[in-house]
Each structure stands twice: as structure tokens, then as C-alpha cells.
Amino acid sequence: MRLLHSDIRDRDRLVRSVLVATTCVIFGVLTACSASVSIGNSDQITKPDDIAVGECLQVSDQVDENGNVEATKVDCNADGLTFLAATTVAQGASCPTENYSHLTFAGSTDTLCLTPNFAAGKCYQVPGGANASLVDYREIACDAAPSTDTVVYEVTKRTEGGEPACDPNELAAGFDLPSAVGFCLTKVTQG
């Protein structure tokens, strides 16, 4: 499976492509995905060193014919879904758990592991099927219809300090990196 990119802001810029085979790994109801990255401006992430652990990025929800997506460094409070740069591992090695999404880059021996930066009270479309991809992750209206092979969750609680205590009907999701954070998620609808 390849991801695509179509958001080119300035056609006069040289756009280099970082191509990687992509895979998605389903863990419970959260999905960790990898993506290839297309680059072109100073905020774009072209290698793991372009972003510090704890900084945030957004991944384009568009893909191009070569399987590229755009990853851009943003403020962690930016509109829409952001991801936290969690850690870097050697290419071929796994992120700390299967819940982490990741980006790999041609020419780099490292993989960037990502933690979703969900906000309480918001709803997110989360990939969950065999054809799921990182670009399927996005903030979405709670009453919006999800894409095929995705699930919409409302974040009922966000805690700093790891996996939270959630109601029995909620999914608890915890991440240790870049710093411990946890979410209680209520399933709204499935595509």
C-alpha cells in the first residue's frame, strides 16, 4: 500500500520525494500506520532530525500518484489532528508499541514514531481496516460519516501520566513517549 500527496503550495519549489513502502498494523481498535513523505518547504519534515521529540506535526490527508504524503511541523495547538514526535528508532525496528504510528524516510536509517495528540471533547476518524492508512487519521465532526474502514471516536478524557482509568464502555489508550499521555475514547460510528 502506498500513500499519496497532492498539496503542493508553491509549484516553483523543488519537490523531492521520500518514498517508502507503507504498512498499517492494527492493535485493538487503534491503528499504527507508516507513511512516505513528500517535501518542499522549510516546515516540511524530510528526515527524522527535522523535528525534535515532543514537537508536533500534521500529515496531509492527500496522497500523490507516487505514494507520497506531506508531513509538516506545526504548533501542537494547531487546528485539526496533530501528532507528537515520540521517538526515533533504527529503520526496521519497531516503535515502543503497535499503537504508535510511524514515518520512514528514504536515505535515512531511522524511523520517526508518532503519538496522536488528541484533545478531549473532539472526535477523530481512526483507521481500522485492512486498507487503512495514516492519512485516514483526522479530526472529524462527531456526527460526520466516517470513511470506509475507519472508526470515529470521541475523546472523553485526556490525561497526562499514561493510560487513564476509563468507564467500562470506553477504550483506554496510553502512550509513554514523548511524555506519558492517555485517552478515554468512546466509539461514535464505524465506516
PDB file of C-alpha atoms in Angstrom:
ATOM      1  CA  MET A   1       0.000   0.000   0.000  1.00  0.00           C
ATOM      2  CA  ARG A   2       1.333   3.447  -0.893  1.00  0.00           C
ATOM      3  CA  LEU A   3       0.184   6.849   0.349  1.00  0.00           C
ATOM      4  CA  LEU A   4      -0.249   9.804  -1.961  1.00  0.00           C
ATOM      5  CA  HIS A   5       0.297  13.581  -1.717  1.00  0.00           C
ATOM      6  CA  SER A   6      -1.422  16.365  -3.668  1.00  0.00           C
ATOM      7  CA  ASP A   7      -0.931  19.505  -1.582  1.00  0.00           C
ATOM      8  CA  ILE A   8       1.808  21.430  -3.393  1.00  0.00           C
ATOM      9  CA  ARG A   9       1.777  25.012  -2.126  1.00  0.00           C
ATOM     10  CA  ASP A  10       4.305  26.528  -4.477  1.00  0.00           C
ATOM     11  CA  ARG A  11       4.764  24.943  -7.893  1.00  0.00           C
ATOM     12  CA  ASP A  12       8.094  26.769  -8.372  1.00  0.00           C
ATOM     13  CA  ARG A  13       9.674  24.965  -5.420  1.00  0.00           C
ATOM     14  CA  LEU A  14      11.725  21.874  -5.972  1.00  0.00           C
ATOM     15  CA  VAL A  15       9.732  18.973  -4.566  1.00  0.00           C
ATOM     16  CA  ARG A  16      11.826  15.983  -3.667  1.00  0.00           C
ATOM     17  CA  SER A  17      10.122  12.742  -2.745  1.00  0.00           C
ATOM     18  CA  VAL A  18      10.993  10.399   0.012  1.00  0.00           C
ATOM     19  CA  LEU A  19       9.493   7.039  -0.941  1.00  0.00           C
ATOM     20  CA  VAL A  20       8.810   4.198   1.417  1.00  0.00           C
ATOM     21  CA  ALA A  21       6.625   1.154   1.337  1.00  0.00           C
ATOM     22  CA  THR A  22       3.801   1.665   3.775  1.00  0.00           C
ATOM     23  CA  THR A  23       2.130  -0.649   6.166  1.00  0.00           C
ATOM     24  CA  CYS A  24      -0.563  -0.423   8.782  1.00  0.00           C
ATOM     25  CA  VAL A  25      -0.662  -2.528  11.908  1.00  0.00           C
ATOM     26  CA  ILE A  26      -3.934  -2.872  13.785  1.00  0.00           C
ATOM     27  CA  PHE A  27      -3.659  -3.018  17.576  1.00  0.00           C
ATOM     28  CA  GLY A  28      -7.005  -3.344  19.306  1.00  0.00           C
ATOM     29  CA  VAL A  29      -9.062  -0.605  17.714  1.00  0.00           C
ATOM     30  CA  LEU A  30      -6.242   1.884  17.284  1.00  0.00           C
ATOM     31  CA  THR A  31      -4.126   1.583  14.177  1.00  0.00           C
ATOM     32  CA  ALA A  32      -0.469   2.394  13.761  1.00  0.00           C
ATOM     33  CA  CYS A  33       0.497   3.337  10.247  1.00  0.00           C
ATOM     34  CA  SER A  34       3.577   4.269   8.350  1.00  0.00           C
ATOM     35  CA  ALA A  35       3.823   6.711   5.505  1.00  0.00           C
ATOM     36  CA  SER A  36       6.146   8.016   2.841  1.00  0.00           C
ATOM     37  CA  VAL A  37       6.814  11.729   2.854  1.00  0.00           C
ATOM     38  CA  SER A  38       6.951  14.389   0.133  1.00  0.00           C
ATOM     39  CA  ILE A  39       8.836  17.597   0.865  1.00  0.00           C
ATOM     40  CA  GLY A  40       9.003  21.173  -0.358  1.00  0.00           C
ATOM     41  CA  ASN A  41       9.059  23.906   2.324  1.00  0.00           C
ATOM     42  CA  SER A  42      11.070  24.706   5.452  1.00  0.00           C
ATOM     43  CA  ASP A  43       8.382  23.395   7.818  1.00  0.00           C
ATOM     44  CA  GLN A  44       8.130  20.100   5.993  1.00  0.00           C
ATOM     45  CA  ILE A  45       9.749  17.104   7.576  1.00  0.00           C
ATOM     46  CA  THR A  46      12.179  15.357   5.241  1.00  0.00           C
ATOM     47  CA  LYS A  47      14.044  13.245   7.798  1.00  0.00           C
ATOM     48  CA  PRO A  48      13.588  12.369  11.479  1.00  0.00           C
ATOM     49  CA  ASP A  49      16.090  15.068  12.534  1.00  0.00           C
ATOM     50  CA  ASP A  50      13.823  17.804  11.108  1.00  0.00           C
ATOM     51  CA  ILE A  51      11.625  17.605  14.206  1.00  0.00           C
ATOM     52  CA  ALA A  52      12.564  17.316  17.876  1.00  0.00           C
ATOM     53  CA  VAL A  53      10.974  14.779  20.189  1.00  0.00           C
ATOM     54  CA  GLY A  54       7.924  16.473  21.739  1.00  0.00           C
ATOM     55  CA  GLU A  55       7.273  18.776  18.775  1.00  0.00           C
ATOM     56  CA  CYS A  56       4.134  18.344  16.680  1.00  0.00           C
ATOM     57  CA  LEU A  57       3.446  17.623  13.042  1.00  0.00           C
ATOM     58  CA  GLN A  58       0.485  17.153  10.750  1.00  0.00           C
ATOM     59  CA  VAL A  59       0.237  14.602   7.979  1.00  0.00           C
ATOM     60  CA  SER A  60      -1.625  15.578   4.816  1.00  0.00           C
ATOM     61  CA  ASP A  61      -4.839  13.711   4.127  1.00  0.00           C
ATOM     62  CA  GLN A  62      -3.964  13.651   0.426  1.00  0.00           C
ATOM     63  CA  VAL A  63      -1.626  11.321  -1.431  1.00  0.00           C
ATOM     64  CA  ASP A  64       0.001  11.563  -4.857  1.00  0.00           C
ATOM     65  CA  GLU A  65       0.466   9.005  -7.609  1.00  0.00           C
ATOM     66  CA  ASN A  66       3.902   8.097  -6.224  1.00  0.00           C
ATOM     67  CA  GLY A  67       2.613   7.220  -2.756  1.00  0.00           C
ATOM     68  CA  ASN A  68       3.873  10.378  -1.021  1.00  0.00           C
ATOM     69  CA  VAL A  69       2.309  12.386   1.777  1.00  0.00           C
ATOM     70  CA  GLU A  70       3.344  15.728   3.190  1.00  0.00           C
ATOM     71  CA  ALA A  71       4.384  15.914   6.837  1.00  0.00           C
ATOM     72  CA  THR A  72       4.684  19.445   8.219  1.00  0.00           C
ATOM     73  CA  LYS A  73       5.916  20.749  11.565  1.00  0.00           C
ATOM     74  CA  VAL A  74       3.115  22.701  13.323  1.00  0.00           C
ATOM     75  CA  ASP A  75       2.212  24.147  16.691  1.00  0.00           C
ATOM     76  CA  CYS A  76       0.766  21.434  18.935  1.00  0.00           C
ATOM     77  CA  ASN A  77      -2.412  23.529  19.325  1.00  0.00           C
ATOM     78  CA  ALA A  78      -2.952  23.848  15.550  1.00  0.00           C
ATOM     79  CA  ASP A  79      -6.406  23.188  14.136  1.00  0.00           C
ATOM     80  CA  GLY A  80      -7.030  19.587  13.180  1.00  0.00           C
ATOM     81  CA  LEU A  81      -5.243  16.460  14.294  1.00  0.00           C
ATOM     82  CA  THR A  82      -1.593  16.771  15.182  1.00  0.00           C
ATOM     83  CA  PHE A  83       0.883  14.057  16.136  1.00  0.00           C
ATOM     84  CA  LEU A  84       3.694  14.320  18.658  1.00  0.00           C
ATOM     85  CA  ALA A  85       7.156  13.214  17.579  1.00  0.00           C
ATOM     86  CA  ALA A  86       7.559  10.446  20.155  1.00  0.00           C
ATOM     87  CA  THR A  87      10.956   8.902  19.477  1.00  0.00           C
ATOM     88  CA  THR A  88      13.284   7.788  16.728  1.00  0.00           C
ATOM     89  CA  VAL A  89      14.218   4.137  16.247  1.00  0.00           C
ATOM     90  CA  ALA A  90      16.503   2.390  13.780  1.00  0.00           C
ATOM     91  CA  GLN A  91      14.765   1.631  10.485  1.00  0.00           C
ATOM     92  CA  GLY A  92      13.380  -1.882  10.654  1.00  0.00           C
ATOM     93  CA  ALA A  93      12.984  -1.684  14.427  1.00  0.00           C
ATOM     94  CA  SER A  94       9.548  -1.310  15.976  1.00  0.00           C
ATOM     95  CA  CYS A  95       8.192   1.719  17.785  1.00  0.00           C
ATOM     96  CA  PRO A  96       7.633   1.148  21.539  1.00  0.00           C
ATOM     97  CA  THR A  97       4.183  -0.430  20.968  1.00  0.00           C
ATOM     98  CA  GLU A  98       1.977  -1.091  17.967  1.00  0.00           C
ATOM     99  CA  ASN A  99      -0.227   1.893  18.960  1.00  0.00           C
ATOM    100  CA  TYR A 100       2.401   4.322  17.638  1.00  0.00           C
ATOM    101  CA  SER A 101       2.186   5.394  14.016  1.00  0.00           C
ATOM    102  CA  HIS A 102       5.454   5.973  12.183  1.00  0.00           C
ATOM    103  CA  LEU A 103       7.135   7.663   9.246  1.00  0.00           C
ATOM    104  CA  THR A 104      10.147   6.294   7.400  1.00  0.00           C
ATOM    105  CA  PHE A 105      12.353   8.230   5.011  1.00  0.00           C
ATOM    106  CA  ALA A 106      14.457   7.167   2.012  1.00  0.00           C
ATOM    107  CA  GLY A 107      18.101   7.848   2.694  1.00  0.00           C
ATOM    108  CA  SER A 108      17.634   7.677   6.464  1.00  0.00           C
ATOM    109  CA  THR A 109      18.465   4.801   8.758  1.00  0.00           C
ATOM    110  CA  ASP A 110      15.861   5.990  11.282  1.00  0.00           C
ATOM    111  CA  THR A 111      12.081   5.790  11.702  1.00  0.00           C
ATOM    112  CA  LEU A 112      10.049   8.537  13.396  1.00  0.00           C
ATOM    113  CA  CYS A 113       7.446   7.181  15.861  1.00  0.00           C
ATOM    114  CA  LEU A 114       4.292   9.283  16.349  1.00  0.00           C
ATOM    115  CA  THR A 115       1.779   9.696  19.196  1.00  0.00           C
ATOM    116  CA  PRO A 116      -1.667  11.107  18.347  1.00  0.00           C
ATOM    117  CA  ASN A 117      -2.243  14.463  20.042  1.00  0.00           C
ATOM    118  CA  PHE A 118      -5.980  14.012  20.676  1.00  0.00           C
ATOM    119  CA  ALA A 119      -7.929  16.723  22.540  1.00  0.00           C
ATOM    120  CA  ALA A 120     -10.743  16.000  24.992  1.00  0.00           C
ATOM    121  CA  GLY A 121     -14.199  16.760  23.595  1.00  0.00           C
ATOM    122  CA  LYS A 122     -13.128  16.279  19.961  1.00  0.00           C
ATOM    123  CA  CYS A 123     -13.897  13.426  17.580  1.00  0.00           C
ATOM    124  CA  TYR A 124     -11.351  11.696  15.382  1.00  0.00           C
ATOM    125  CA  GLN A 125     -11.556   9.309  12.488  1.00  0.00           C
ATOM    126  CA  VAL A 126      -9.142   6.436  13.151  1.00  0.00           C
ATOM    127  CA  PRO A 127      -8.118   3.877  10.518  1.00  0.00           C
ATOM    128  CA  GLY A 128      -9.143   0.349  11.362  1.00  0.00           C
ATOM    129  CA  GLY A 129      -9.492  -1.882   8.301  1.00  0.00           C
ATOM    130  CA  ALA A 130      -7.175  -3.871   6.091  1.00  0.00           C
ATOM    131  CA  ASN A 131      -6.756  -0.900   3.719  1.00  0.00           C
ATOM    132  CA  ALA A 132      -6.270   1.682   6.487  1.00  0.00           C
ATOM    133  CA  SER A 133      -3.588   4.327   6.148  1.00  0.00           C
ATOM    134  CA  LEU A 134      -2.084   7.147   8.159  1.00  0.00           C
ATOM    135  CA  VAL A 135      -3.902   9.735   6.016  1.00  0.00           C
ATOM    136  CA  ASP A 136      -7.213   8.341   7.306  1.00  0.00           C
ATOM    137  CA  TYR A 137      -6.445   9.771  10.776  1.00  0.00           C
ATOM    138  CA  ARG A 138      -8.159  13.151  11.102  1.00  0.00           C
ATOM    139  CA  GLU A 139     -10.281  15.342  13.310  1.00  0.00           C
ATOM    140  CA  ILE A 140     -13.905  14.988  12.218  1.00  0.00           C
ATOM    141  CA  ALA A 141     -17.314  16.247  13.316  1.00  0.00           C
ATOM    142  CA  CYS A 142     -18.820  13.749  15.736  1.00  0.00           C
ATOM    143  CA  ASP A 143     -21.902  13.345  13.533  1.00  0.00           C
ATOM    144  CA  ALA A 144     -19.968  13.048  10.250  1.00  0.00           C
ATOM    145  CA  ALA A 145     -19.974   9.812   8.288  1.00  0.00           C
ATOM    146  CA  PRO A 146     -16.604   8.081   8.514  1.00  0.00           C
ATOM    147  CA  SER A 147     -14.620   6.822   5.539  1.00  0.00           C
ATOM    148  CA  THR A 148     -14.617   3.116   4.734  1.00  0.00           C
ATOM    149  CA  ASP A 149     -12.528   1.006   7.145  1.00  0.00           C
ATOM    150  CA  THR A 150     -12.373   3.739   9.787  1.00  0.00           C
ATOM    151  CA  VAL A 151     -13.946   4.340  13.178  1.00  0.00           C
ATOM    152  CA  VAL A 152     -14.959   7.676  14.693  1.00  0.00           C
ATOM    153  CA  TYR A 153     -14.104   8.081  18.371  1.00  0.00           C
ATOM    154  CA  GLU A 154     -14.927  10.905  20.741  1.00  0.00           C
ATOM    155  CA  VAL A 155     -12.181  11.673  23.228  1.00  0.00           C
ATOM    156  CA  THR A 156     -13.977  11.866  26.568  1.00  0.00           C
ATOM    157  CA  LYS A 157     -10.839  12.282  28.647  1.00  0.00           C
ATOM    158  CA  ARG A 158      -7.179  13.181  28.144  1.00  0.00           C
ATOM    159  CA  THR A 159      -4.769  12.608  30.989  1.00  0.00           C
ATOM    160  CA  GLU A 160      -1.117  13.369  31.402  1.00  0.00           C
ATOM    161  CA  GLY A 161       0.663  10.440  33.000  1.00  0.00           C
ATOM    162  CA  GLY A 162      -0.221   7.454  30.854  1.00  0.00           C
ATOM    163  CA  GLU A 163      -3.216   5.207  30.367  1.00  0.00           C
ATOM    164  CA  PRO A 164      -6.221   6.659  32.196  1.00  0.00           C
ATOM    165  CA  ALA A 165      -8.954   4.939  34.174  1.00  0.00           C
ATOM    166  CA  CYS A 166     -11.887   4.928  31.752  1.00  0.00           C
ATOM    167  CA  ASP A 167     -15.509   3.871  32.004  1.00  0.00           C
ATOM    168  CA  PRO A 168     -16.095   0.203  31.088  1.00  0.00           C
ATOM    169  CA  ASN A 169     -17.691   1.176  27.745  1.00  0.00           C
ATOM    170  CA  GLU A 170     -14.681   3.302  26.731  1.00  0.00           C
ATOM    171  CA  LEU A 171     -11.388   2.344  25.154  1.00  0.00           C
ATOM    172  CA  ALA A 172      -8.326   3.323  27.200  1.00  0.00           C
ATOM    173  CA  ALA A 173      -5.264   4.210  25.133  1.00  0.00           C
ATOM    174  CA  GLY A 174      -1.957   5.168  26.732  1.00  0.00           C
ATOM    175  CA  PHE A 175       1.382   6.301  25.326  1.00  0.00           C
ATOM    176  CA  ASP A 176       4.639   6.669  27.273  1.00  0.00           C
ATOM    177  CA  LEU A 177       6.518   8.793  24.730  1.00  0.00           C
ATOM    178  CA  PRO A 178       7.400  11.599  24.292  1.00  0.00           C
ATOM    179  CA  SER A 179       5.785  12.012  27.710  1.00  0.00           C
ATOM    180  CA  ALA A 180       3.067   9.882  29.244  1.00  0.00           C
ATOM    181  CA  VAL A 181      -0.404  10.719  27.917  1.00  0.00           C
ATOM    182  CA  GLY A 182      -3.642   8.777  27.853  1.00  0.00           C
ATOM    183  CA  PHE A 183      -7.076   8.960  26.303  1.00  0.00           C
ATOM    184  CA  CYS A 184     -10.544   7.592  27.026  1.00  0.00           C
ATOM    185  CA  LEU A 185     -12.311   7.025  23.712  1.00  0.00           C
ATOM    186  CA  THR A 186     -15.991   6.375  23.036  1.00  0.00           C
ATOM    187  CA  LYS A 187     -16.876   4.793  19.715  1.00  0.00           C
ATOM    188  CA  VAL A 188     -19.302   7.056  17.848  1.00  0.00           C
ATOM    189  CA  THR A 189     -19.646   5.258  14.489  1.00  0.00           C
ATOM    190  CA  GLN A 190     -17.823   2.909  12.145  1.00  0.00           C
ATOM    191  CA  GLY A 191     -17.358   3.129   8.366  1.00  0.00           C
TER     192      GLY A 191
END
